[in-house]
Short mmCIF file of C-alpha atoms and ligand atoms in Angstrom, two decimals:
data_model
loop_
_atom_site.label_atom_id
_atom_site.label_comp_id
_atom_site.label_asym_id
_atom_site.label_seq_id
_atom_site.Cartn_x
_atom_site.Cartn_y
_atom_site.Cartn_z
CA MET Q 1397 -40.07 16.00 -12.29
CA THR Q 1398 -39.51 15.73 -16.04
CA ARG Q 1399 -42.54 16.48 -18.20
CA SER Q 1400 -43.16 16.16 -21.90
CA VAL Q 1401 -44.26 19.50 -23.34
CA ALA Q 1402 -45.26 20.36 -26.91
CA ILE Q 1403 -45.17 24.00 -27.97
CA VAL Q 1404 -46.83 25.14 -31.20
CA GLY Q 1405 -45.29 28.30 -32.65
CA GLY Q 1406 -41.71 29.47 -33.11
CA GLY Q 1407 -42.02 33.15 -32.18
CA ILE Q 1408 -40.49 34.71 -29.09
CA ALA Q 1409 -43.25 33.31 -26.83
CA GLY Q 1410 -42.87 29.70 -27.99
CA LEU Q 1411 -39.10 29.66 -28.34
CA LEU Q 1412 -38.30 31.32 -25.02
CA THR Q 1413 -40.74 29.05 -23.19
CA GLY Q 1414 -39.16 26.06 -24.93
CA HIS Q 1415 -35.65 27.05 -23.88
CA LEU Q 1416 -36.68 27.75 -20.28
CA LEU Q 1417 -38.45 24.39 -20.01
CA GLN Q 1418 -35.50 22.57 -21.61
CA ARG Q 1419 -33.16 24.25 -19.12
CA ASP Q 1420 -35.43 22.98 -16.30
CA GLY Q 1421 -34.99 19.41 -17.57
CA HIS Q 1422 -38.26 18.86 -19.44
CA ARG Q 1423 -38.62 17.11 -22.81
CA VAL Q 1424 -39.64 19.78 -25.29
CA THR Q 1425 -41.03 19.44 -28.81
CA LEU Q 1426 -41.50 22.73 -30.61
CA LEU Q 1427 -43.53 22.82 -33.82
CA SER Q 1428 -42.95 25.70 -36.16
CA GLU Q 1429 -44.32 26.22 -39.63
CA GLN Q 1430 -41.20 28.27 -40.38
CA ARG Q 1431 -37.64 26.99 -40.67
CA PRO Q 1432 -34.71 29.12 -39.52
CA ASP Q 1433 -33.89 30.03 -43.13
CA ASP Q 1434 -37.51 30.98 -43.82
CA LEU Q 1435 -37.18 33.51 -41.03
CA ARG Q 1436 -33.75 34.75 -42.16
CA ASN Q 1437 -34.89 35.18 -45.75
CA GLY Q 1438 -38.30 36.59 -44.93
CA PRO Q 1439 -39.60 40.10 -44.29
CA ILE Q 1440 -39.14 41.93 -40.99
CA ILE Q 1441 -41.65 40.96 -38.35
CA SER Q 1442 -41.37 43.56 -35.62
CA THR Q 1443 -39.14 46.22 -34.11
CA GLN Q 1444 -38.83 43.90 -31.08
CA CYS Q 1445 -37.46 46.35 -28.51
CA VAL Q 1446 -37.17 44.38 -25.27
CA PHE Q 1447 -36.74 46.51 -22.17
CA GLY Q 1448 -33.96 45.83 -19.68
CA PRO Q 1449 -35.99 44.03 -17.01
CA ARG Q 1450 -37.49 41.75 -19.69
CA LEU Q 1451 -34.09 40.65 -20.98
CA ARG Q 1452 -33.41 38.68 -17.79
CA PRO Q 1453 -35.19 35.44 -18.80
CA GLU Q 1454 -33.29 35.15 -22.08
CA ARG Q 1455 -30.01 35.89 -20.29
CA GLY Q 1456 -30.93 33.24 -17.69
CA ALA Q 1457 -31.53 30.73 -20.48
CA GLY Q 1458 -28.14 31.49 -22.08
CA LEU Q 1459 -29.76 33.09 -25.12
CA ALA Q 1460 -28.24 36.57 -25.00
CA PHE Q 1461 -26.06 36.02 -28.06
CA TRP Q 1462 -26.02 39.69 -29.14
CA ASP Q 1463 -25.02 41.54 -25.96
CA ASP Q 1464 -21.66 42.53 -27.49
CA THR Q 1465 -23.01 43.62 -30.87
CA ALA Q 1466 -26.53 45.03 -30.41
CA PRO Q 1467 -26.88 48.77 -29.74
CA VAL Q 1468 -27.25 49.51 -26.04
CA ILE Q 1469 -30.48 51.50 -25.68
CA ALA Q 1470 -29.90 53.47 -22.51
CA ASN Q 1471 -32.03 56.56 -23.13
CA GLY Q 1472 -35.51 57.57 -24.14
CA ARG Q 1473 -36.64 60.76 -25.83
CA LEU Q 1474 -40.28 61.84 -26.05
CA SER Q 1475 -41.41 64.75 -28.18
CA ILE Q 1476 -44.81 66.17 -29.05
CA TRP Q 1477 -45.18 68.13 -32.30
CA LEU Q 1478 -47.93 70.54 -33.30
CA GLU Q 1479 -47.85 72.12 -36.76
CA LYS Q 1480 -44.20 71.13 -37.18
CA GLN Q 1481 -43.25 72.85 -33.90
CA CYS Q 1482 -41.87 70.84 -31.02
CA VAL Q 1483 -44.08 71.65 -28.01
CA LEU Q 1484 -42.58 69.09 -25.65
CA ASP Q 1485 -39.10 67.63 -25.78
CA TRP Q 1486 -37.98 65.26 -23.08
CA SER Q 1487 -34.49 64.02 -23.76
CA ASP Q 1488 -32.06 62.00 -21.67
CA ALA Q 1489 -34.75 59.94 -20.04
CA LEU Q 1490 -32.38 57.32 -18.70
CA LEU Q 1491 -33.93 53.87 -18.79
CA ASP Q 1492 -33.64 51.84 -15.60
CA SER Q 1493 -31.54 49.28 -17.45
CA PRO Q 1494 -30.62 49.20 -21.14
CA ALA Q 1495 -33.09 47.84 -23.65
CA GLN Q 1496 -32.18 45.84 -26.76
CA SER Q 1497 -33.66 45.18 -30.19
CA VAL Q 1498 -32.29 42.32 -32.27
CA ASP Q 1499 -33.98 41.68 -35.63
CA HIS Q 1500 -36.37 38.80 -34.95
CA ARG Q 1501 -35.37 37.24 -38.26
CA MET Q 1502 -31.92 36.63 -36.76
CA LYS Q 1503 -32.89 36.13 -33.16
CA LEU Q 1504 -35.68 33.61 -33.65
CA ALA Q 1505 -33.76 31.65 -36.31
CA THR Q 1506 -30.76 31.33 -33.97
CA TRP Q 1507 -32.91 30.41 -30.97
CA MET Q 1508 -34.69 27.77 -33.07
CA GLU Q 1509 -31.41 26.14 -34.06
CA ALA Q 1510 -30.13 26.32 -30.48
CA LEU Q 1511 -33.30 24.62 -29.20
CA ASN Q 1512 -33.05 21.86 -31.76
CA ASP Q 1513 -29.43 21.27 -30.68
CA ALA Q 1514 -30.24 21.20 -26.96
CA ASP Q 1515 -30.53 17.94 -25.01
CA GLY Q 1516 -34.08 16.71 -24.65
CA ALA Q 1517 -35.51 19.15 -27.22
CA THR Q 1518 -36.52 18.87 -30.86
CA VAL Q 1519 -37.94 21.31 -33.38
CA GLN Q 1520 -40.28 19.98 -36.05
CA HIS Q 1521 -41.22 22.08 -39.03
CA ARG Q 1522 -44.87 21.72 -39.88
CA THR Q 1523 -48.17 23.53 -39.62
CA VAL Q 1524 -50.25 22.18 -36.77
CA ASP Q 1525 -53.97 21.87 -37.52
CA GLN Q 1526 -56.73 20.79 -35.13
CA ILE Q 1527 -56.18 17.08 -35.83
CA ALA Q 1528 -52.47 17.40 -35.17
CA LEU Q 1529 -53.21 19.39 -32.04
CA GLU Q 1530 -55.39 16.57 -30.73
CA ALA Q 1531 -52.57 14.12 -31.40
CA LEU Q 1532 -50.12 16.35 -29.52
CA THR Q 1533 -52.38 16.48 -26.46
CA ALA Q 1534 -52.55 12.66 -26.47
CA GLU Q 1535 -48.76 12.35 -26.67
CA HIS Q 1536 -47.62 15.07 -24.25
CA ASP Q 1537 -48.28 16.07 -20.65
CA LEU Q 1538 -48.83 19.69 -21.68
CA VAL Q 1539 -49.49 21.50 -24.96
CA LEU Q 1540 -48.85 25.24 -25.22
CA VAL Q 1541 -50.05 27.23 -28.22
CA ALA Q 1542 -48.03 30.32 -29.18
CA THR Q 1543 -49.04 30.78 -32.80
CA GLY Q 1544 -49.25 34.57 -32.76
CA ARG Q 1545 -52.06 36.99 -33.49
CA GLY Q 1546 -55.27 35.95 -35.21
CA CYS Q 1547 -55.43 32.60 -33.41
CA GLU Q 1548 -59.12 31.71 -33.59
CA LEU Q 1549 -58.64 28.62 -31.42
CA PHE Q 1550 -59.02 30.92 -28.42
CA ARG Q 1551 -62.33 32.76 -28.09
CA ARG Q 1552 -62.42 36.55 -27.81
CA ASN Q 1553 -62.93 37.77 -24.27
CA ASP Q 1554 -65.58 40.43 -24.90
CA GLU Q 1555 -65.31 41.82 -21.39
CA LEU Q 1556 -61.59 42.50 -21.59
CA SER Q 1557 -61.28 43.44 -25.28
CA GLN Q 1558 -61.72 47.18 -25.80
CA HIS Q 1559 -61.47 47.26 -29.58
CA THR Q 1560 -63.12 45.65 -32.58
CA GLU Q 1561 -60.99 47.43 -35.20
CA PRO Q 1562 -57.37 48.41 -35.67
CA GLN Q 1563 -56.55 51.67 -33.92
CA ARG Q 1564 -53.60 52.47 -36.17
CA GLN Q 1565 -52.32 51.75 -39.68
CA ILE Q 1566 -48.78 50.58 -39.01
CA ALA Q 1567 -45.64 50.77 -41.12
CA ALA Q 1568 -42.08 49.84 -40.21
CA VAL Q 1569 -38.72 50.05 -41.98
CA TYR Q 1570 -35.14 49.29 -40.97
CA LEU Q 1571 -32.66 51.96 -42.01
CA ARG Q 1572 -28.88 51.86 -42.24
CA VAL Q 1573 -27.08 53.99 -39.67
CA PRO Q 1574 -24.32 56.21 -41.03
CA ASP Q 1575 -21.16 56.52 -38.94
CA HIS Q 1576 -21.96 60.07 -37.93
CA ALA Q 1577 -25.52 59.38 -36.71
CA GLY Q 1578 -26.15 60.74 -33.21
CA ASP Q 1579 -28.47 59.29 -30.58
CA VAL Q 1580 -27.61 55.67 -31.34
CA ASP Q 1581 -28.32 54.78 -27.72
CA THR Q 1582 -31.72 56.49 -27.63
CA ILE Q 1583 -35.21 55.23 -28.42
CA ARG Q 1584 -37.09 58.21 -29.83
CA TRP Q 1585 -40.83 58.59 -29.61
CA SER Q 1586 -42.59 61.47 -31.37
CA ILE Q 1587 -46.30 62.16 -31.06
CA VAL Q 1588 -48.14 64.25 -33.63
CA PRO Q 1589 -51.70 64.70 -32.30
CA GLY Q 1590 -54.24 64.06 -35.05
CA ALA Q 1591 -51.71 62.20 -37.23
CA GLY Q 1592 -50.07 59.47 -35.17
CA GLU Q 1593 -46.80 58.46 -33.58
CA LEU Q 1594 -43.29 57.72 -34.74
CA LEU Q 1595 -40.81 55.45 -32.99
CA VAL Q 1596 -37.14 55.22 -33.87
CA VAL Q 1597 -35.47 52.23 -32.22
CA PRO Q 1598 -31.73 51.47 -32.39
CA ALA Q 1599 -31.53 47.83 -33.43
CA LEU Q 1600 -29.23 45.13 -34.77
CA THR Q 1601 -29.89 43.47 -38.12
CA PHE Q 1602 -27.86 41.31 -40.53
CA THR Q 1603 -25.93 44.29 -41.84
CA GLY Q 1604 -25.09 45.62 -38.36
CA PRO Q 1605 -26.65 48.42 -36.29
CA CYS Q 1606 -29.72 50.05 -37.81
CA HIS Q 1607 -32.66 52.23 -36.88
CA ALA Q 1608 -35.98 50.41 -36.80
CA VAL Q 1609 -38.62 53.01 -37.57
CA VAL Q 1610 -42.31 52.46 -36.84
CA VAL Q 1611 -45.04 54.84 -37.89
CA GLU Q 1612 -48.45 54.48 -36.28
CA ALA Q 1613 -51.02 56.36 -38.36
CA LEU Q 1614 -54.43 57.30 -37.00
CA PRO Q 1615 -57.07 55.79 -39.31
CA GLY Q 1616 -58.40 58.48 -41.64
CA GLY Q 1617 -55.67 60.93 -40.58
CA PRO Q 1618 -53.02 62.57 -42.76
CA TRP Q 1619 -50.53 59.73 -42.21
CA ASP Q 1620 -52.94 56.97 -43.24
CA VAL Q 1621 -51.26 56.45 -46.61
CA TRP Q 1622 -50.21 52.79 -46.97
CA ARG Q 1623 -53.45 50.80 -47.08
CA ASP Q 1624 -52.52 49.70 -50.62
CA ARG Q 1625 -49.48 47.92 -49.04
CA PRO Q 1626 -46.73 49.47 -51.19
CA ARG Q 1627 -43.44 47.71 -51.80
CA SER Q 1628 -40.53 48.42 -49.47
CA GLY Q 1629 -38.88 51.29 -51.38
CA GLU Q 1630 -42.19 53.04 -52.02
CA LEU Q 1631 -43.23 52.60 -48.38
CA TRP Q 1632 -40.03 54.27 -47.18
CA GLU Q 1633 -40.63 57.12 -49.67
CA ARG Q 1634 -44.09 57.72 -48.20
CA ILE Q 1635 -42.81 57.59 -44.62
CA ARG Q 1636 -40.05 60.02 -45.53
CA GLU Q 1637 -42.64 62.45 -46.87
CA LEU Q 1638 -44.77 62.45 -43.73
CA LEU Q 1639 -41.69 62.91 -41.55
CA ARG Q 1640 -41.93 66.56 -42.57
CA ASP Q 1641 -44.39 66.85 -39.67
CA VAL Q 1642 -41.51 65.95 -37.32
CA PRO Q 1643 -38.72 68.15 -38.71
CA ARG Q 1644 -36.02 66.82 -36.40
CA GLU Q 1645 -36.61 63.24 -37.56
CA HIS Q 1646 -36.97 64.37 -41.17
CA GLU Q 1647 -33.48 65.78 -40.93
CA ALA Q 1648 -32.02 62.91 -38.86
CA LEU Q 1649 -33.29 60.25 -41.28
CA ALA Q 1650 -32.63 62.17 -44.51
CA GLY Q 1651 -30.67 60.17 -47.05
CA ARG Q 1652 -31.06 56.89 -45.17
CA THR Q 1653 -31.60 53.68 -47.10
CA LEU Q 1654 -33.26 50.40 -46.20
CA THR Q 1655 -30.96 47.78 -44.70
CA ASP Q 1656 -32.28 45.19 -47.19
CA ASP Q 1657 -35.15 44.81 -49.61
CA ARG Q 1658 -37.25 42.90 -47.04
CA ALA Q 1659 -36.80 45.54 -44.32
CA ALA Q 1660 -40.31 46.99 -44.56
CA LEU Q 1661 -43.79 46.02 -43.43
CA SER Q 1662 -47.22 47.59 -43.31
CA GLY Q 1663 -50.50 46.44 -41.85
CA ALA Q 1664 -52.96 46.93 -39.05
CA ILE Q 1665 -53.61 45.03 -35.84
CA THR Q 1666 -56.87 44.77 -33.92
CA PRO Q 1667 -55.98 44.65 -30.22
CA ILE Q 1668 -57.71 41.69 -28.61
CA VAL Q 1669 -57.78 39.71 -25.39
CA ARG Q 1670 -58.80 36.07 -25.74
CA HIS Q 1671 -59.74 33.31 -23.31
CA PRO Q 1672 -56.44 31.47 -22.75
CA VAL Q 1673 -57.70 27.89 -22.55
CA ALA Q 1674 -59.19 25.94 -25.46
CA VAL Q 1675 -60.87 22.61 -24.83
CA LEU Q 1676 -60.56 20.33 -27.87
CA PRO Q 1677 -63.31 17.91 -29.04
CA SER Q 1678 -61.52 15.12 -27.12
CA GLY Q 1679 -62.03 17.09 -23.90
CA ARG Q 1680 -58.30 17.72 -23.53
CA ALA Q 1681 -57.19 21.33 -23.09
CA VAL Q 1682 -54.38 23.50 -24.44
CA LEU Q 1683 -53.03 26.74 -23.00
CA GLY Q 1684 -52.26 29.79 -25.14
CA LEU Q 1685 -49.64 32.46 -24.60
CA GLY Q 1686 -48.11 35.43 -26.38
CA ASP Q 1687 -50.00 37.21 -29.14
CA ALA Q 1688 -52.19 34.12 -29.59
CA VAL Q 1689 -53.98 35.16 -26.42
CA VAL Q 1690 -53.29 38.88 -25.90
CA THR Q 1691 -52.53 41.06 -28.91
CA ASN Q 1692 -51.80 44.73 -28.35
CA ASP Q 1693 -50.96 47.48 -30.79
CA PRO Q 1694 -47.15 47.84 -30.93
CA LEU Q 1695 -47.29 51.54 -29.99
CA THR Q 1696 -45.94 50.89 -26.49
CA ALA Q 1697 -43.72 47.93 -27.41
CA SER Q 1698 -45.76 45.64 -25.23
CA GLY Q 1699 -46.06 42.47 -27.34
CA ALA Q 1700 -42.64 40.85 -27.15
CA ASN Q 1701 -42.15 42.23 -23.64
CA SER Q 1702 -45.40 40.61 -22.52
CA ALA Q 1703 -44.53 37.37 -24.31
CA VAL Q 1704 -41.30 37.25 -22.30
CA THR Q 1705 -43.09 37.63 -18.96
CA ALA Q 1706 -45.61 34.97 -19.98
CA ALA Q 1707 -42.84 32.59 -21.07
CA ALA Q 1708 -40.97 33.03 -17.78
CA MET Q 1709 -44.06 32.64 -15.59
CA HIS Q 1710 -45.60 29.76 -17.55
CA ALA Q 1711 -42.31 27.85 -17.59
CA ALA Q 1712 -41.82 28.34 -13.83
CA ALA Q 1713 -45.42 27.26 -13.13
CA THR Q 1714 -44.93 24.14 -15.27
CA THR Q 1715 -41.77 23.16 -13.40
CA GLU Q 1716 -43.35 23.73 -9.97
CA HIS Q 1717 -46.50 21.74 -10.74
CA THR Q 1718 -46.58 18.06 -9.92
CA GLY Q 1719 -50.17 17.19 -10.88
CA ALA Q 1720 -51.99 16.97 -14.19
CA PHE Q 1721 -51.97 20.00 -16.46
CA ASP Q 1722 -55.73 20.32 -16.64
CA ALA Q 1723 -57.87 23.27 -17.76
CA GLU Q 1724 -58.08 24.56 -14.20
CA TRP Q 1725 -54.28 24.69 -13.86
CA MET Q 1726 -54.06 26.40 -17.23
CA GLN Q 1727 -56.54 29.11 -16.30
CA ARG Q 1728 -54.78 29.63 -12.94
CA THR Q 1729 -51.40 29.91 -14.66
CA HIS Q 1730 -52.71 32.44 -17.16
CA ASP Q 1731 -54.50 34.44 -14.44
CA ALA Q 1732 -51.30 34.65 -12.37
CA TRP Q 1733 -49.54 36.22 -15.39
CA TRP Q 1734 -52.49 38.42 -16.37
CA THR Q 1735 -52.80 39.95 -12.88
CA ALA Q 1736 -49.08 40.13 -11.95
CA PRO Q 1737 -47.62 43.65 -11.66
CA GLY Q 1738 -46.40 44.45 -15.17
CA GLY Q 1739 -48.24 41.35 -16.47
CA GLY Q 1740 -50.76 41.01 -19.30
CA ARG Q 1741 -53.46 43.23 -17.83
CA ASP Q 1742 -51.04 46.08 -17.10
CA ALA Q 1743 -49.37 45.85 -20.51
CA THR Q 1744 -52.81 45.98 -22.13
CA THR Q 1745 -53.75 49.01 -20.05
CA VAL Q 1746 -50.57 50.85 -21.08
CA ALA Q 1747 -51.10 50.02 -24.76
CA ASN Q 1748 -54.78 50.98 -24.83
CA THR Q 1749 -54.21 54.15 -22.79
CA MET Q 1750 -51.50 55.42 -25.11
CA LEU Q 1751 -53.61 54.60 -28.19
CA ASN Q 1752 -56.25 57.02 -26.90
CA PRO Q 1753 -54.48 59.10 -24.25
CA PRO Q 1754 -56.87 60.87 -21.90
CA PRO Q 1755 -56.66 64.68 -22.27
CA GLN Q 1756 -55.42 65.07 -18.69
CA LEU Q 1757 -52.44 62.82 -19.45
CA LEU Q 1758 -51.44 64.87 -22.49
CA GLU Q 1759 -51.86 68.07 -20.46
CA ARG Q 1760 -49.75 66.64 -17.66
CA LEU Q 1761 -47.01 65.67 -20.11
CA LEU Q 1762 -47.13 69.05 -21.87
CA SER Q 1763 -46.85 70.97 -18.61
CA SER Q 1764 -43.95 68.96 -17.28
CA THR Q 1765 -41.01 70.03 -19.44
CA ASN Q 1766 -37.84 69.77 -17.34
CA ASP Q 1767 -39.74 67.90 -14.65
CA HIS Q 1768 -37.40 64.97 -14.34
CA ALA Q 1769 -39.54 63.03 -11.86
CA THR Q 1770 -42.49 62.97 -14.27
CA LEU Q 1771 -40.22 61.96 -17.12
CA ARG Q 1772 -38.76 59.08 -15.11
CA LYS Q 1773 -42.20 57.96 -14.00
CA PHE Q 1774 -43.54 57.90 -17.54
CA THR Q 1775 -40.59 56.05 -19.07
CA GLY Q 1776 -40.60 53.64 -16.11
CA ILE Q 1777 -44.22 52.73 -16.85
CA ILE Q 1778 -43.43 52.07 -20.52
CA GLU Q 1779 -40.43 49.93 -19.48
CA THR Q 1780 -42.10 47.82 -16.83
CA ALA Q 1781 -45.86 48.25 -17.44
CA GLU Q 1782 -46.18 48.76 -13.68
CA ASP Q 1783 -48.00 51.57 -11.79
CA THR Q 1784 -50.37 52.04 -14.70
CA ASP Q 1785 -52.85 53.95 -12.49
CA TRP Q 1786 -50.53 56.96 -12.87
CA LEU Q 1787 -51.43 57.20 -16.56
CA LEU Q 1788 -55.12 57.53 -15.77
CA SER Q 1789 -54.92 59.67 -12.64
CA PRO Q 1790 -56.16 63.29 -12.87
C1 FAD P 1 -44.36 46.75 -36.50
C2 FAD P 1 -44.30 46.04 -35.17
C3 FAD P 1 -43.42 46.50 -34.21
C4 FAD P 1 -43.36 45.87 -32.96
N1 FAD P 1 -42.47 46.33 -32.04
C5 FAD P 1 -42.40 45.74 -30.82
C6 FAD P 1 -41.45 46.19 -29.87
O1 FAD P 1 -40.64 47.09 -30.12
N2 FAD P 1 -41.43 45.58 -28.66
C7 FAD P 1 -42.32 44.59 -28.34
O2 FAD P 1 -42.30 44.11 -27.22
N3 FAD P 1 -43.21 44.13 -29.25
C8 FAD P 1 -43.26 44.68 -30.48
N4 FAD P 1 -44.13 44.21 -31.41
C9 FAD P 1 -45.00 43.06 -31.06
C10 FAD P 1 -44.20 41.76 -31.09
O3 FAD P 1 -43.47 41.64 -32.28
C11 FAD P 1 -45.15 40.58 -30.94
O4 FAD P 1 -46.03 40.82 -29.87
C12 FAD P 1 -44.39 39.29 -30.65
O5 FAD P 1 -43.41 39.07 -31.62
C13 FAD P 1 -45.37 38.12 -30.60
O6 FAD P 1 -44.66 36.93 -30.40
P1 FAD P 1 -45.41 35.53 -30.42
O7 FAD P 1 -44.36 34.50 -30.19
O8 FAD P 1 -46.57 35.55 -29.53
O9 FAD P 1 -46.02 35.40 -31.89
P2 FAD P 1 -45.30 35.38 -33.35
O10 FAD P 1 -44.04 36.12 -33.35
O11 FAD P 1 -46.36 35.79 -34.30
O12 FAD P 1 -44.94 33.86 -33.56
C14 FAD P 1 -45.89 32.88 -33.86
C15 FAD P 1 -45.23 31.80 -34.67
O13 FAD P 1 -46.12 30.69 -34.78
C16 FAD P 1 -46.08 30.21 -36.11
N5 FAD P 1 -47.36 29.52 -36.37
C17 FAD P 1 -48.57 30.11 -36.53
N6 FAD P 1 -49.51 29.16 -36.71
C18 FAD P 1 -48.87 27.96 -36.68
C19 FAD P 1 -49.31 26.62 -36.80
N7 FAD P 1 -50.61 26.32 -36.98
N8 FAD P 1 -48.39 25.63 -36.73
C20 FAD P 1 -47.08 25.92 -36.52
N9 FAD P 1 -46.61 27.18 -36.38
C21 FAD P 1 -47.50 28.19 -36.45
C22 FAD P 1 -45.87 31.46 -36.96
O14 FAD P 1 -45.35 31.14 -38.22
C23 FAD P 1 -44.89 32.23 -36.09
O15 FAD P 1 -43.57 31.86 -36.40
C24 FAD P 1 -44.21 44.78 -32.67
C25 FAD P 1 -45.08 44.29 -33.66
C26 FAD P 1 -45.13 44.92 -34.90
C27 FAD P 1 -46.08 44.39 -35.94
#
């Protein structure tokens, strides 16, 4: 049964849902305030590491355009550093299936053009306000809202939201990879208790392979040094300085330069869970997905990965449904994703647990050097967001 679906927002949540629905034969209108060239010429948005199991929906939709060029992330490495000494070093944590990170500036721009070219789909470039949203609900069978974090249309769920403030000050840069760089297939995660965390993700950008580096600084800690939002070059200088606390990364990233002058971002995100259904003054309802509804800190790479699971499940539920897309169906569809193994609730648990890891988890990690089963279990939870009870068990 062909339905008419409007999707507001051209991030990974909106675009992947749009492609999956188009593939299933629906008429799709996607509304994005950004054009493909706005994305390409804009600043970096994310480090967008998508784990192997989460790449399936985009492959299924014929959107895996970078499989031959993007670095294959097959390994994980987790280190804990105290006073510049490495007290835990887990290397060669093979991922279940390779992960991939393609600069969202390229990926989303290409997906947007592909959707506009696809039969039965159009992309319109405009900002959708409440009046326009009402008009969309009158014209379409279903309206999905995937406008990213800070979407006040959906009310905060006080019961499920743990935080009222950002838990980290975040900075990210993309760095060129010299020919001799090792570990280009490894995502590296370093924890410095009391300061924050550092992630180094092999990625693909316009200039070719790069390392996407994210620093998560504990508020008020020694790494909390970019609240004045410095320009890209200055931001990289400050990150380089604090890398002295992680000597191996300080050495590995020495002499690196930014891939381009827009390859830097800094900011802070308040993790939040919102009610997924908004009823408009007309009485018609819209369903939210992606960061618009559940925003987590990027520490555990859960945002894009969760958006992918939501896109796949919401698209499948839309295709299966033959009745009206009322508020009840919307809530049911969201709840199925929220409670699914590895779904929204589990991803939120992983993110919030690693933001404030319980002492017994850190002790368990520290006492498990060379314990391959523990290493596999931990990386498996980050990859799939499943079995989250393990993180909290004594
Ligand atoms: C530094 C950093 C690193 C990250 N690293 C990872 C990672 O490695 N792995 C991972 O899984 N996640 C990561 N994330 C999180 C991930 O990037 C986000 O969760 C994900 O991109 C959210 O996608 P989205 O489609 O929900 O929202 P967005 O990407 O925010 O897209 C929303 C879109 O809607 C548009 N829009 C907004 N309002 C309107 C309107 N009124 N009308 C029309 N259009 C509108 C916006 O312009 C935007 O294009 C990271 C985030 C950050 C900040």
